[in-house]
Structure formats: C-alpha cells, structure tokens
Coordinates of C-alpha atoms in Angstrom, one line a residue:
X4 CA 230.9 135.3 27.2
X5 CA 228.4 132.8 29.3
X6 CA 230.3 129.8 30.8
X7 CA 229.2 126.6 29.4
X8 CA 229.6 123.2 31.1
X9 CA 228.6 119.5 30.6
X10 CA 225.1 121.0 32.2
X11 CA 225.0 123.1 29.2
X12 CA 224.3 120.0 26.7
X13 CA 221.8 118.2 28.7
X14 CA 223.0 116.1 30.8
X15 CA 220.5 113.5 31.6
X16 CA 221.7 111.6 34.7
X17 CA 224.1 112.9 37.2
X18 CA 224.7 109.4 38.6
X19 CA 225.5 110.5 42.1
X20 CA 229.2 112.4 40.9
X21 CA 230.6 114.8 43.4
X22 CA 233.0 117.5 43.0
X23 CA 236.4 116.4 41.8
X24 CA 238.4 117.5 45.0
X25 CA 237.0 114.7 47.0
X26 CA 237.5 112.1 44.7
X27 CA 240.2 109.3 43.4
X28 CA 240.4 107.2 40.4
X29 CA 242.9 104.7 38.8
X30 CA 243.9 106.4 35.4
X31 CA 243.7 104.2 32.2
X32 CA 245.1 105.3 28.6
X33 CA 241.7 107.3 27.9
X34 CA 241.7 109.0 31.4
X35 CA 238.5 107.0 32.5
X36 CA 238.4 104.7 35.2
X37 CA 238.4 101.2 34.6
X38 CA 235.9 99.1 36.1
X39 CA 234.7 95.6 34.7
X40 CA 231.2 94.8 35.3
X41 CA 230.6 91.4 37.0
X42 CA 227.7 89.6 38.1
X43 CA 226.7 89.9 41.9
X44 CA 228.6 93.3 42.1
X45 CA 227.6 97.2 42.1
X46 CA 229.6 98.7 39.5
X47 CA 231.8 101.6 41.0
X48 CA 233.8 104.3 39.7
X49 CA 237.2 103.9 41.4
X50 CA 236.7 107.6 42.6
X51 CA 234.7 106.3 45.6
X52 CA 231.3 107.4 44.3
X53 CA 228.3 105.2 43.2
X54 CA 228.1 105.0 39.7
X55 CA 224.5 104.1 39.9
X56 CA 222.1 103.0 42.7
X57 CA 220.2 100.9 40.0
X58 CA 220.7 97.9 37.7
X59 CA 224.0 98.6 35.6
X60 CA 223.2 100.1 32.2
X61 CA 224.1 97.8 29.4
X62 CA 227.3 98.2 27.6
X63 CA 227.3 97.4 23.8
X64 CA 228.7 93.8 23.1
X65 CA 231.5 94.4 20.8
X66 CA 234.9 92.6 20.5
X67 CA 238.3 93.3 19.1
X68 CA 238.4 93.6 15.5
X69 CA 234.6 95.5 15.1
X70 CA 235.0 98.0 12.5
X71 CA 232.9 101.3 12.8
X72 CA 232.2 103.4 9.7
X73 CA 234.1 100.9 7.9
X74 CA 237.2 102.5 9.2
X75 CA 237.7 102.5 12.9
X76 CA 238.7 98.8 13.6
X77 CA 238.6 98.2 17.6
X78 CA 241.6 96.7 19.1
X79 CA 241.5 96.9 22.8
X80 CA 238.8 97.8 25.4
X81 CA 240.6 100.1 28.1
X82 CA 237.5 100.6 30.0
X83 CA 234.4 99.4 30.6
X84 CA 231.9 101.6 32.8
X85 CA 228.1 102.1 33.8
X86 CA 227.2 101.4 30.1
X87 CA 229.8 102.8 28.0
X88 CA 233.4 101.6 26.8
X89 CA 236.3 102.8 25.8
X90 CA 238.7 101.4 23.2
X91 CA 242.1 101.5 21.6
X92 CA 241.5 101.6 17.7
X93 CA 243.1 101.9 14.4
X94 CA 241.9 104.1 11.7
X95 CA 242.5 102.1 8.7
X96 CA 241.9 105.1 6.4
X97 CA 245.0 107.3 7.8
X98 CA 246.8 104.2 9.4
X99 CA 247.3 105.7 12.7
X100 CA 246.2 104.5 16.4
X101 CA 242.7 106.4 17.6
X102 CA 240.9 106.2 20.9
X103 CA 237.3 105.6 20.8
X104 CA 234.2 106.0 23.6
X105 CA 231.2 103.6 22.4
X106 CA 227.8 103.6 24.1
X107 CA 224.3 102.9 23.1
X108 CA 222.2 105.5 21.1
X109 CA 219.6 104.9 24.1
X110 CA 222.0 105.6 26.7
X111 CA 220.5 108.2 28.7
X112 CA 223.7 110.5 28.6
X113 CA 224.1 109.8 24.8
X114 CA 223.1 113.0 23.5
X115 CA 225.0 114.9 26.3
X116 CA 228.3 113.3 25.2
X117 CA 227.6 114.1 21.4
X118 CA 227.5 117.9 22.2
X119 CA 230.0 117.7 24.6
X120 CA 232.3 116.0 21.9
X121 CA 231.2 118.3 19.0
X122 CA 231.8 121.5 21.2
X123 CA 235.6 120.1 22.2
X124 CA 236.1 119.5 18.4
X125 CA 235.4 122.8 17.8
X126 CA 237.6 124.4 19.8
X127 CA 240.8 123.1 17.9
X128 CA 243.4 124.0 20.6
X129 CA 246.6 122.1 20.0
X130 CA 247.2 121.8 24.1
X131 CA 244.3 119.6 24.2
X132 CA 243.8 116.0 22.8
X133 CA 241.7 116.7 19.7
X134 CA 238.0 114.9 19.3
X135 CA 238.5 113.7 15.4
X136 CA 234.9 112.6 15.0
X137 CA 231.4 112.4 17.0
X138 CA 229.0 110.3 14.9
X139 CA 225.6 108.1 15.8
X140 CA 225.2 105.4 13.6
X141 CA 223.7 101.7 13.8
X142 CA 222.2 102.5 17.5
X143 CA 225.6 103.3 18.7
X144 CA 226.9 106.8 19.5
X145 CA 230.7 106.8 19.1
X146 CA 233.7 109.5 19.8
X147 CA 236.8 109.5 18.0
X148 CA 240.0 110.9 19.5
X149 CA 243.6 111.4 19.1
X150 CA 246.0 108.3 20.5
X151 CA 249.3 110.0 22.1
X152 CA 251.6 106.6 21.9
X153 CA 254.7 108.6 23.1
X154 CA 252.9 110.7 25.8
X155 CA 253.1 109.6 29.7
X156 CA 250.7 110.4 32.2
X157 CA 251.0 112.6 35.0
X158 CA 250.1 109.5 37.0
X159 CA 253.3 107.6 36.1
X160 CA 255.3 110.6 36.5
X161 CA 254.1 111.3 39.9
X162 CA 254.7 107.7 40.8
X163 CA 258.4 107.6 40.5
X164 CA 258.8 110.8 43.0
X165 CA 257.6 114.8 43.4
X166 CA 258.8 117.0 40.5
X167 CA 261.2 119.8 40.5
X168 CA 260.6 123.3 41.0
X169 CA 261.1 123.8 37.0
X170 CA 258.6 120.8 35.9
X171 CA 256.4 121.9 38.5
X172 CA 256.2 125.2 37.0
X173 CA 255.7 124.4 33.7
X174 CA 252.8 121.8 34.7
X175 CA 250.6 124.5 36.2
X176 CA 251.6 127.2 33.7
X177 CA 250.8 125.0 30.5
X178 CA 247.6 123.6 32.2
X179 CA 246.3 126.6 33.7
X180 CA 246.6 128.8 30.5
X181 CA 245.2 125.6 28.4
X182 CA 241.8 125.8 30.6
X183 CA 241.7 129.4 30.9
X184 CA 241.3 129.4 27.1
X185 CA 238.7 126.4 27.0
X186 CA 236.6 128.3 29.4
X187 CA 236.9 131.6 27.4
X188 CA 235.1 129.5 25.0
X189 CA 232.4 128.2 27.6
X190 CA 233.9 124.8 27.9
X191 CA 235.0 123.2 31.3
X192 CA 236.8 119.6 32.2
X193 CA 235.2 118.8 35.6
X194 CA 237.5 115.6 35.5
X195 CA 240.9 117.1 35.6
X196 CA 242.8 114.2 37.1
X197 CA 246.4 113.1 36.8
X198 CA 245.2 110.7 34.4
X199 CA 243.8 113.6 32.0
X200 CA 247.1 115.2 31.8
X201 CA 249.9 113.8 29.1
X202 CA 253.3 115.1 29.2
X203 CA 254.7 114.7 25.5
X204 CA 258.6 113.9 24.7
X205 CA 259.3 117.3 24.1
X206 CA 258.1 118.6 27.6
X207 CA 254.6 119.7 26.3
X208 CA 251.8 118.9 28.6
X209 CA 248.2 118.1 26.8
X210 CA 245.0 117.6 28.4
X211 CA 242.4 114.9 27.3
X212 CA 238.8 114.8 27.8
X213 CA 237.7 118.1 28.0
X214 CA 233.7 118.1 28.4
X215 CA 233.8 114.6 27.3
X216 CA 234.9 112.7 30.2
X217 CA 232.5 114.5 32.6
X218 CA 229.6 114.0 29.9
X219 CA 230.2 110.5 29.8
X220 CA 229.7 110.1 34.0
X221 CA 226.8 112.6 34.1
X222 CA 229.4 115.1 36.1
X223 CA 228.4 118.7 36.5
X224 CA 229.2 121.5 38.7
X225 CA 227.4 124.6 39.9
X226 CA 231.0 126.5 39.6
X227 CA 232.8 124.8 36.6
X228 CA 235.7 127.5 36.4
X229 CA 236.1 126.9 40.4
X230 CA 236.2 123.3 40.0
X231 CA 238.9 123.0 37.3
X232 CA 241.0 125.8 39.2
X233 CA 240.8 123.5 42.3
X234 CA 241.7 120.4 40.1
X235 CA 244.9 122.4 39.1
X236 CA 245.8 123.2 42.3
X237 CA 245.4 119.6 43.3
X238 CA 247.6 118.6 40.4
X239 CA 250.4 121.1 41.6
X240 CA 250.1 120.0 45.1
X241 CA 250.7 116.6 44.2
X242 CA 253.5 117.3 42.0
X243 CA 255.7 119.1 44.6
X244 CA 254.6 116.5 47.5
X245 CA 253.8 113.3 46.0
X246 CA 250.8 113.5 48.1
X247 CA 247.1 114.1 47.3
X248 CA 245.8 116.9 49.0
X249 CA 243.1 115.4 50.6
X250 CA 242.3 112.5 53.4
X251 CA 241.6 109.9 51.0
X252 CA 244.4 108.3 49.0
X253 CA 244.0 108.9 45.2
X254 CA 245.8 108.1 41.9
X255 CA 248.7 105.9 43.5
X256 CA 249.5 108.5 45.6
X257 CA 249.0 108.9 49.7
X258 CA 246.7 111.4 51.0
X259 CA 247.3 114.0 53.7
X260 CA 247.2 112.5 57.6
X261 CA 243.8 112.4 58.9
X262 CA 242.6 115.5 61.1
X263 CA 245.2 117.5 60.1
X264 CA 243.4 119.6 57.4
X265 CA 245.0 121.2 54.2
X266 CA 248.4 122.2 54.9
X267 CA 250.8 124.2 52.6
X268 CA 253.2 122.0 50.3
X269 CA 256.3 123.6 52.0
X270 CA 255.3 122.3 55.5
X271 CA 254.8 118.5 53.7
X272 CA 258.3 118.2 52.3
X273 CA 261.5 120.0 52.9
X274 CA 263.2 121.8 50.0
X275 CA 259.6 122.6 48.1
X276 CA 259.7 126.2 46.3
X277 CA 257.7 128.8 48.6
X278 CA 256.0 130.6 45.4
X279 CA 254.4 127.4 44.0
X280 CA 253.5 126.2 47.6
X281 CA 251.6 129.1 47.8
X282 CA 250.1 129.3 44.4
X283 CA 248.9 125.6 45.1
X284 CA 247.3 127.0 48.3
X285 CA 245.7 129.6 46.6
X286 CA 244.3 127.4 43.8
X287 CA 242.8 125.0 46.4
X288 CA 241.6 127.7 49.0
X289 CA 237.8 127.9 48.8
X290 CA 237.0 130.7 51.4
X291 CA 239.8 133.4 52.0
X292 CA 243.6 132.7 51.1
X293 CA 245.1 130.3 53.4
X294 CA 249.0 131.0 52.1
X295 CA 251.4 132.4 54.2
X296 CA 251.3 135.7 52.7
X297 CA 247.5 135.9 52.7
X298 CA 247.6 136.4 49.0
X299 CA 243.7 136.3 47.2
X300 CA 242.7 132.9 46.1
X301 CA 242.5 132.0 42.5
X302 CA 238.9 130.9 41.6
X303 CA 239.4 130.7 38.0
X304 CA 241.9 129.2 35.2
X305 CA 242.6 132.7 34.1
X306 CA 243.3 134.3 37.4
X307 CA 245.5 131.3 38.1
X308 CA 247.5 131.6 35.0
X309 CA 247.8 135.3 35.8
X310 CA 249.1 134.5 39.1
X311 CA 251.9 132.0 37.5
X312 CA 252.8 134.8 34.8
X313 CA 253.5 137.4 37.8
X314 CA 255.9 134.7 39.5
X315 CA 259.7 135.2 38.6
X316 CA 260.6 132.7 36.1
X317 CA 261.7 129.4 37.5
X318 CA 264.6 128.0 35.4
X319 CA 265.5 124.4 34.9
X320 CA 268.4 123.2 36.8
X321 CA 272.1 123.3 35.7
X322 CA 273.3 120.2 34.2
X323 CA 275.7 118.3 36.2
X324 CA 278.6 117.0 34.5
X325 CA 280.8 113.9 35.9
X326 CA 284.6 114.8 35.8
X327 CA 286.3 112.3 33.6
X328 CA 288.4 109.9 35.5
X329 CA 291.8 110.6 36.3
X330 CA 294.6 109.5 33.8
X331 CA 296.4 106.2 34.5
X332 CA 299.7 105.6 33.3
X333 CA 299.8 101.4 32.8
X334 CA 303.0 99.3 33.1
X335 CA 303.1 99.1 29.3
X336 CA 303.6 102.9 29.0
X337 CA 306.4 102.9 31.9
X338 CA 308.3 100.3 29.7
X339 CA 307.6 97.0 31.8
X340 CA 305.4 95.4 29.9
X341 CA 305.9 91.7 29.4
X342 CA 309.0 91.9 32.0
X343 CA 308.9 89.7 34.6
X344 CA 308.9 91.4 38.3
X345 CA 312.0 91.4 40.2
X346 CA 312.1 91.2 43.6
X347 CA 315.2 92.5 46.0
X348 CA 318.4 90.9 45.5
X349 CA 317.4 89.1 42.3
X350 CA 319.7 88.8 39.5
X351 CA 318.4 89.3 35.7
X352 CA 319.8 87.4 32.9
X353 CA 321.5 89.7 30.2
X354 CA 319.5 89.4 26.9
X355 CA 321.6 90.6 23.8
X356 CA 319.1 93.0 22.3
X357 CA 318.7 93.0 18.3
X358 CA 319.5 96.3 16.5
X359 CA 316.4 98.1 15.2
X360 CA 315.6 97.3 11.9
X361 CA 317.8 99.3 9.3
X362 CA 320.4 100.0 11.9
X363 CA 322.5 97.6 10.4
X364 CA 325.5 97.7 7.7
X365 CA 323.0 96.4 5.0
X366 CA 320.1 98.3 6.2
X367 CA 322.0 101.6 5.8
X368 CA 323.1 100.7 2.2
X369 CA 319.7 100.0 1.5
X370 CA 318.1 103.3 2.8
X371 CA 320.7 105.2 0.6
X372 CA 320.1 103.3 -2.6
X373 CA 316.0 103.8 -2.0
X374 CA 316.8 107.5 -1.3
X375 CA 318.9 107.9 -4.4
X376 CA 316.4 106.2 -6.9
X377 CA 313.5 108.8 -5.4
X378 CA 315.5 111.7 -5.9
X379 CA 316.2 110.5 -9.8
X380 CA 312.5 109.8 -10.1
X381 CA 311.5 113.1 -9.1
X382 CA 314.4 115.0 -11.3
X383 CA 312.8 112.9 -14.5
X384 CA 309.5 113.6 -13.7
X385 CA 310.1 117.4 -13.0
X386 CA 312.1 117.5 -16.7
X387 CA 309.2 115.9 -18.4
X388 CA 306.7 118.3 -16.9
X389 CA 308.5 121.3 -18.1
X390 CA 308.7 119.9 -21.7
X391 CA 305.3 119.4 -22.1
X392 CA 304.2 123.1 -21.0
X393 CA 306.8 124.5 -23.4
X394 CA 305.5 122.3 -26.1
X395 CA 301.9 123.6 -25.3
X396 CA 302.7 127.5 -25.6
X397 CA 304.7 127.2 -29.0
X398 CA 302.0 124.7 -30.7
X399 CA 299.9 127.3 -32.0
X400 CA 300.8 130.7 -30.8
X401 CA 297.1 131.5 -29.8
X402 CA 295.3 130.9 -26.6
X403 CA 293.1 128.0 -26.0
X404 CA 289.7 128.9 -26.1
X405 CA 287.7 125.6 -26.4
X406 CA 285.1 125.2 -23.9
X407 CA 283.8 121.7 -23.0
X408 CA 280.3 121.1 -23.5
X409 CA 278.2 118.6 -22.1
X410 CA 277.1 115.5 -24.0
X411 CA 273.4 116.2 -25.9
X412 CA 273.8 119.6 -24.9
X413 CA 272.4 118.9 -21.6
X414 CA 273.9 121.4 -19.1
X415 CA 272.3 120.3 -15.6
X416 CA 274.2 123.3 -14.1
X417 CA 271.8 125.8 -15.6
X418 CA 268.0 126.2 -14.9
X419 CA 266.0 125.2 -17.8
X420 CA 262.6 127.0 -16.8
X421 CA 260.9 123.5 -17.8
X422 CA 257.6 123.1 -15.6
X423 CA 257.9 119.8 -13.6
X424 CA 254.9 117.6 -13.2
X425 CA 253.9 116.5 -9.8
X426 CA 252.6 112.9 -9.4
X427 CA 251.6 112.7 -5.8
X428 CA 251.5 114.3 -2.7
X429 CA 251.1 113.6 1.2
X430 CA 251.3 115.6 4.5
X431 CA 254.4 115.9 6.5
X432 CA 253.9 115.5 10.1
X433 CA 257.0 113.8 11.7
X434 CA 255.4 114.8 15.4
X435 CA 252.7 112.2 14.5
X436 CA 249.8 115.0 14.7
X437 CA 248.4 115.5 11.3
X438 CA 246.6 118.8 10.2
X439 CA 244.5 117.7 7.0
X440 CA 246.1 114.7 5.3
X441 CA 243.0 114.3 2.9
X442 CA 243.7 117.8 1.2
X443 CA 247.6 117.4 0.2
X444 CA 246.1 116.6 -3.6
X445 CA 244.3 119.8 -3.8
X446 CA 247.3 121.8 -4.0
X447 CA 248.6 120.8 -7.4
X448 CA 245.2 120.3 -8.9
X449 CA 245.5 123.7 -10.9
X450 CA 242.2 124.5 -9.1
X451 CA 243.0 128.0 -6.9
X452 CA 239.6 127.6 -5.1
X453 CA 240.6 124.2 -3.4
X454 CA 243.4 124.0 -0.9
X455 CA 245.1 122.1 2.1
X456 CA 244.9 124.2 5.4
X457 CA 246.5 123.5 8.7
X458 CA 245.1 124.2 12.0
X459 CA 244.5 127.3 13.5
X460 CA 247.0 128.0 16.4
X461 CA 247.1 130.0 19.4
X462 CA 250.8 131.4 19.2
X463 CA 252.6 132.7 16.4
X464 CA 253.7 133.5 13.9
X465 CA 256.7 130.8 14.7
X466 CA 255.1 127.7 15.5
X467 CA 258.1 126.2 17.5
X468 CA 258.3 125.1 20.2
X469 CA 254.8 123.8 20.0
X470 CA 255.2 122.1 16.5
X471 CA 258.2 122.5 14.5
X472 CA 256.2 123.1 11.3
X473 CA 253.5 122.0 8.8
X474 CA 253.9 121.0 5.3
X475 CA 253.5 118.9 2.0
X476 CA 255.5 116.3 0.3
X477 CA 255.4 116.0 -3.5
X478 CA 256.6 113.4 -5.9
X479 CA 257.7 114.3 -9.1
X480 CA 257.3 111.9 -12.2
X481 CA 261.2 111.1 -12.1
X482 CA 264.3 112.2 -10.8
X483 CA 265.1 115.8 -12.3
X484 CA 266.7 119.0 -11.7
X485 CA 264.6 121.2 -9.5
X486 CA 265.4 125.1 -9.3
X487 CA 262.5 127.0 -8.8
X488 CA 259.2 126.6 -6.6
X489 CA 256.1 128.9 -6.6
X490 CA 253.7 128.5 -3.6
X491 CA 250.3 130.1 -3.6
X492 CA 249.1 130.8 0.0
X493 CA 245.4 131.2 1.1
X494 CA 246.3 133.7 4.2
X495 CA 248.3 136.8 3.7
X496 CA 249.9 138.9 6.7
X497 CA 252.9 139.1 8.9
X498 CA 254.4 136.4 7.9
X499 CA 254.7 133.2 6.2
X500 CA 258.5 131.5 6.1
X501 CA 258.5 128.6 3.5
X502 CA 261.5 126.3 2.8
X503 CA 262.1 124.0 0.2
X504 CA 263.8 120.6 1.1
X505 CA 264.8 117.6 -1.2
X506 CA 263.4 114.3 0.3
X507 CA 264.3 110.5 -0.3
X508 CA 260.5 109.5 -0.1
X509 CA 256.8 110.5 0.8
X510 CA 257.2 109.0 4.2
X511 CA 255.3 111.3 6.7
X512 CA 257.3 110.3 9.6
X513 CA 260.7 110.9 8.0
X514 CA 263.0 113.1 10.3
X515 CA 263.6 116.4 8.9
X516 CA 267.0 116.1 9.7
X517 CA 267.3 113.5 6.8
X518 CA 266.4 115.9 4.2
X519 CA 268.6 118.6 2.7
X520 CA 267.3 122.3 2.6
X521 CA 267.6 124.0 -0.8
X522 CA 265.8 127.2 -0.6
X523 CA 263.9 129.2 1.9
X524 CA 261.9 132.7 1.9
X525 CA 259.6 134.8 4.1
X526 CA 256.6 136.8 2.6
X527 CA 253.7 138.9 3.8
X528 CA 251.6 138.1 0.6
X529 CA 249.8 135.3 -0.8
X530 CA 252.6 133.9 -3.1
X531 CA 255.8 132.6 -1.9
X532 CA 258.6 132.1 -4.9
X533 CA 261.8 130.1 -4.0
X534 CA 265.0 129.9 -6.3
X535 CA 268.1 127.6 -5.7
X536 CA 271.5 128.5 -6.0
X537 CA 271.6 125.8 -8.7
X538 CA 269.6 123.1 -9.9
X539 CA 269.1 120.2 -7.6
X540 CA 268.4 116.6 -8.7
X541 CA 265.4 115.0 -6.6
X542 CA 262.5 113.2 -7.1
X543 CA 260.7 114.1 -3.7
X544 CA 260.4 117.8 -2.7
X545 CA 259.0 119.0 0.8
X546 CA 257.1 122.4 1.4
X547 CA 257.7 123.3 5.1
X548 CA 255.9 126.3 6.8
X549 CA 257.5 127.1 10.1
X550 CA 256.0 130.7 10.8
X551 CA 252.4 131.5 9.6
X552 CA 250.2 134.7 10.1
X553 CA 247.5 135.7 12.0
X554 CA 244.3 135.4 10.2
X555 CA 240.6 136.0 10.8
X556 CA 238.0 133.0 11.4
X557 CA 236.5 131.4 8.3
X558 CA 233.8 128.6 7.4
X559 CA 236.5 126.0 8.2
X560 CA 238.2 127.1 11.4
X561 CA 238.6 130.0 14.1
X562 CA 240.8 133.2 14.1
X563 CA 244.4 132.2 14.9
X564 CA 248.0 131.6 13.5
X565 CA 247.4 129.3 10.5
X566 CA 247.9 129.0 6.8
X567 CA 247.0 127.0 3.7
X568 CA 248.4 126.1 0.3
X569 CA 246.4 126.9 -2.9
X570 CA 248.7 126.0 -5.4
X571 CA 252.3 124.6 -6.4
X572 CA 254.5 124.5 -9.1
X573 CA 257.9 123.4 -9.6
X574 CA 260.6 124.2 -12.5
X575 CA 263.5 122.6 -13.5

C-alpha cells in the first residue's frame, strides 16, 4: 500500500517546519505547543522553528462557554497558535470531557486538517487517541478527539527520572507496534514528541495527534516512516538516559554536550540495558549502524517493532518487601507495668495482694451453686425434648407428608419462564472509553436489523489486558427474579464469551467488582443462552462480553476482533 503522510492530504502551508529530530516543544494537554500571540512579537513554536514569516494568522475569537453544534461546550483554551486553538471541552450529549481543535474555515490548512482527522478516525485503532468528529460549520473547522484525564504524558514521566529497563521496553514495544499499524494504513504522525505519548493507569501507552498535529502546523516529510522511526528512537533514548539525543535542550530534558555527537545511551548513563541502548541507536542512525555490534539500522516502525520482538523479553523488577520490625517486649509484658523503678539497695514496702476474684471461701461456694443449677437445667431440657419426640412418633402412626407451600403459590425458587420487560439500557464502560453508547436502545427494540456494536480491535479474541470487556446495562420494569437470558449476536466465529451480572444501577462507571456474576457461556454462533442456577432477584442486569471473534470488514468498521448485540430477551 502506498504511504500517505499529511502531505497526501494537500497541505497548503509548510510554515518552515523541519524534521522532528532537531526540534523541541513544550507539551500541553493536546500534545501541541502552547504559544500566546502578543502584540509586537513574532509567534514562535517552542520547537525553535518560526511558525510564519508573515503576519500571524487570525485565531477564532471564541471564549469559554461557547457551544459548537449545540453539543460541545468549550471550557479551557490550552493552545493558541498560528491561527488555530485547542480546547478542553464537554460533550453535553454524552456528558464527558473531550478535546477540540478549532481553526477558521478559510485557514490555508483547514482542508488538510479535515482530511487528516477523517483519515485518522477511520483507523479505529484503540492504541491511538480517537478522533470523534471532524466538522466544517459556521465558518469554522473543528476536530473533536478523546480526552484522557487519568493518563500521564511521557513528558511528566521523564521529568521524574529515567525509566527502568522494563518500562522503557514496554514504551518502545507498544509505540513501535502502534505506529507500524498506522503506516500500514498509510498514516504518519510526523510530530511524535513526549507530549504526544500518554501512559494510562493500567500501563498502556496511547498516542495522540496522529496525522492531525502535523496537519495543523503544515509539517511534511519526504520519508514519513523514517521520520516516525527516528522519533521513536529519540523517545527510547530519553527514557533510558533522561536526555534528549541532540545538542538542543527539549521537553524539559537537557541535550547532549556540544561537539560530542550522538553517543550510545549506555555511554551516557551507567546501568543502561545494553540491548535497549543498541536498539535506540539503530532507530536514530540515518546512514549505517552506529550500535556496537554494527546491527543494521531500523528505518521503519515495522522494522523497529520486529527488532524489539526479537530481543529477549525484559521482565519487571521483583517487588521489594520490607521486613517487619523485630518483636519488642514491653515493660507491661515483662510484668513491671505500673511499678516504680528500684535502685540499688532500695527497699520496697510489702503490699498485701488481695486474692483473685472467686478465690475466697464465699466465691467458691457461689461457683458450686451456679454449676449445680446449670446441670439441673440441662437435665430438665433433655427430658422435655425426649418426651416431645416420643409424642410425635406415637401421635398418628404415619409419616409426616406435609409440604410447606409459599403464600399465594409464588415459589421464587423455581423459574417461571415469564418474559421480562426491559425499560431502559445504557452502554457500560468503566474505563471511560465508550464504543457506541447511543445505540444501546437498539438491542431490545425487537428489530434484528438494528444493533449495538463494539469497535474493531487488533488483538483477540480476549480483549484483556487492553480492555477488560464491552457490554450493556439493562433496567427491568421492577425488581423480579431472572432465570435465563437470550443474546442474539451480530457476528459468529471463534469465539464470543458472554457473562450476565446482577447490577445496582445503570451507572456506566460502576466497578465490575460491585456486581454479582450469575451466569456465563461461550459460543461460536450468533446466539448465546445463559441459565442461572436459581432465579436471581434484581432490577438491573449487565450483559458483558470479554472475548469477541475475528470478523470481516462491513459498512461500519474494518476487519478485526469485534461483536454486536442485535436482540436481548430475559425470562423469570
């Protein structure tokens, strides 16, 4: 497949950008450089290159509280640069935070930004921060993307010190594999800086600004694969040494000493993993290999990903357990609590110690009396119990065949087979990354041609550890016993694992541990049937998919591991 970088989407203005390797910028929350235009100054990207040699392009005059498409409410401007601005906003329809890039429709790069955003959105790879919308409206072009409040920029991680070998290995492995997948679809990043790489709380790395950040600045490259590979090498170099592999300081990191040239990470800092050091040099070397073993340079993200996979796997460091403090005996345990210290030759007054409770003559008599009363009570109780049993045996001479029947004939221990009515539904995504929440109601409308679907994932069938699962919460008309569930699925194949949970509400962010699993099954077909051991009383149910089959592309999504729910029915 022919490569397609941002140059392939008709970039109108290069704005003097140079290859990424010689740049530095200050990362902000959208991965772009923040620079406020002020009177009498020339706007500069903190990479060091001039954004424009002419008058600054006008930036849309918007403010906090402005609403786009009657849906996206702007909250905070995080970047204002070269005619565009980036904002933290709120999607009032789905009640979640999002990021928004804004620029005038007549901006020279508006067309290329729209094209780059739409191409990135079609990739649908969860390792990238997803583009949610790209619209031209009311003389404005805006791009809406995911906002990850619980993720940490690589810039912040590097500020605290170099990474250990395992963390650096995970960084280069995940980022190189993600960029290899993007380049296979003809997409390049061209601005892969520490501010563009995020690490989630689960340790997964995600890349933001694919194609879009470069299009916003008009950055192009004759060799986009080489440029992105060198950028990954620079990230690995910084992770190993806490230095930027060029003479200029960048991203809060000091550069290399001037005149020394590019030296291997294990020569910059002691204790650096030898294999990772050579890998960084292979990614950074433009002509010939510079690693000590003269390995061939990696010129594409795919070659770099294969080189990482060929390395012996680096395991995480063993946890360090602190030994508990040595047991200390106290003065109380030694029997001296409350007693004054005695010095040499000191005499202590003799104190008469009273006898322990119940050790006197009166106490002993009381103990014997209580014991006798207890023995008499036990004997009387045993005699009455034996008499009662004999009376029952001789009462009628027949066995007791009476069975207890619940009041009104309602036996909640047996399934009734009665269909249960679904009142409402909502997608369940406790990790904050929804699939298609607006389609949850289509799963119980009785129409098999409409359905809710997940996104297409690269790895499977098991979605973990990248994503624990996908599913939908359902609300019944009232709290009632549930015994079976029938789930009609959109795709067949090997294989789908479906579990049924009893929940407390339609809260999409409630932890899975707060729910009770009542049934689970695995199927290779398009229908899953679940049966509880006994009816479970609940008002809310979760249908949870943890394994999904590999399915071909359709009109909504590309090929990959995915699943859809067309119809759900519950019975009592």
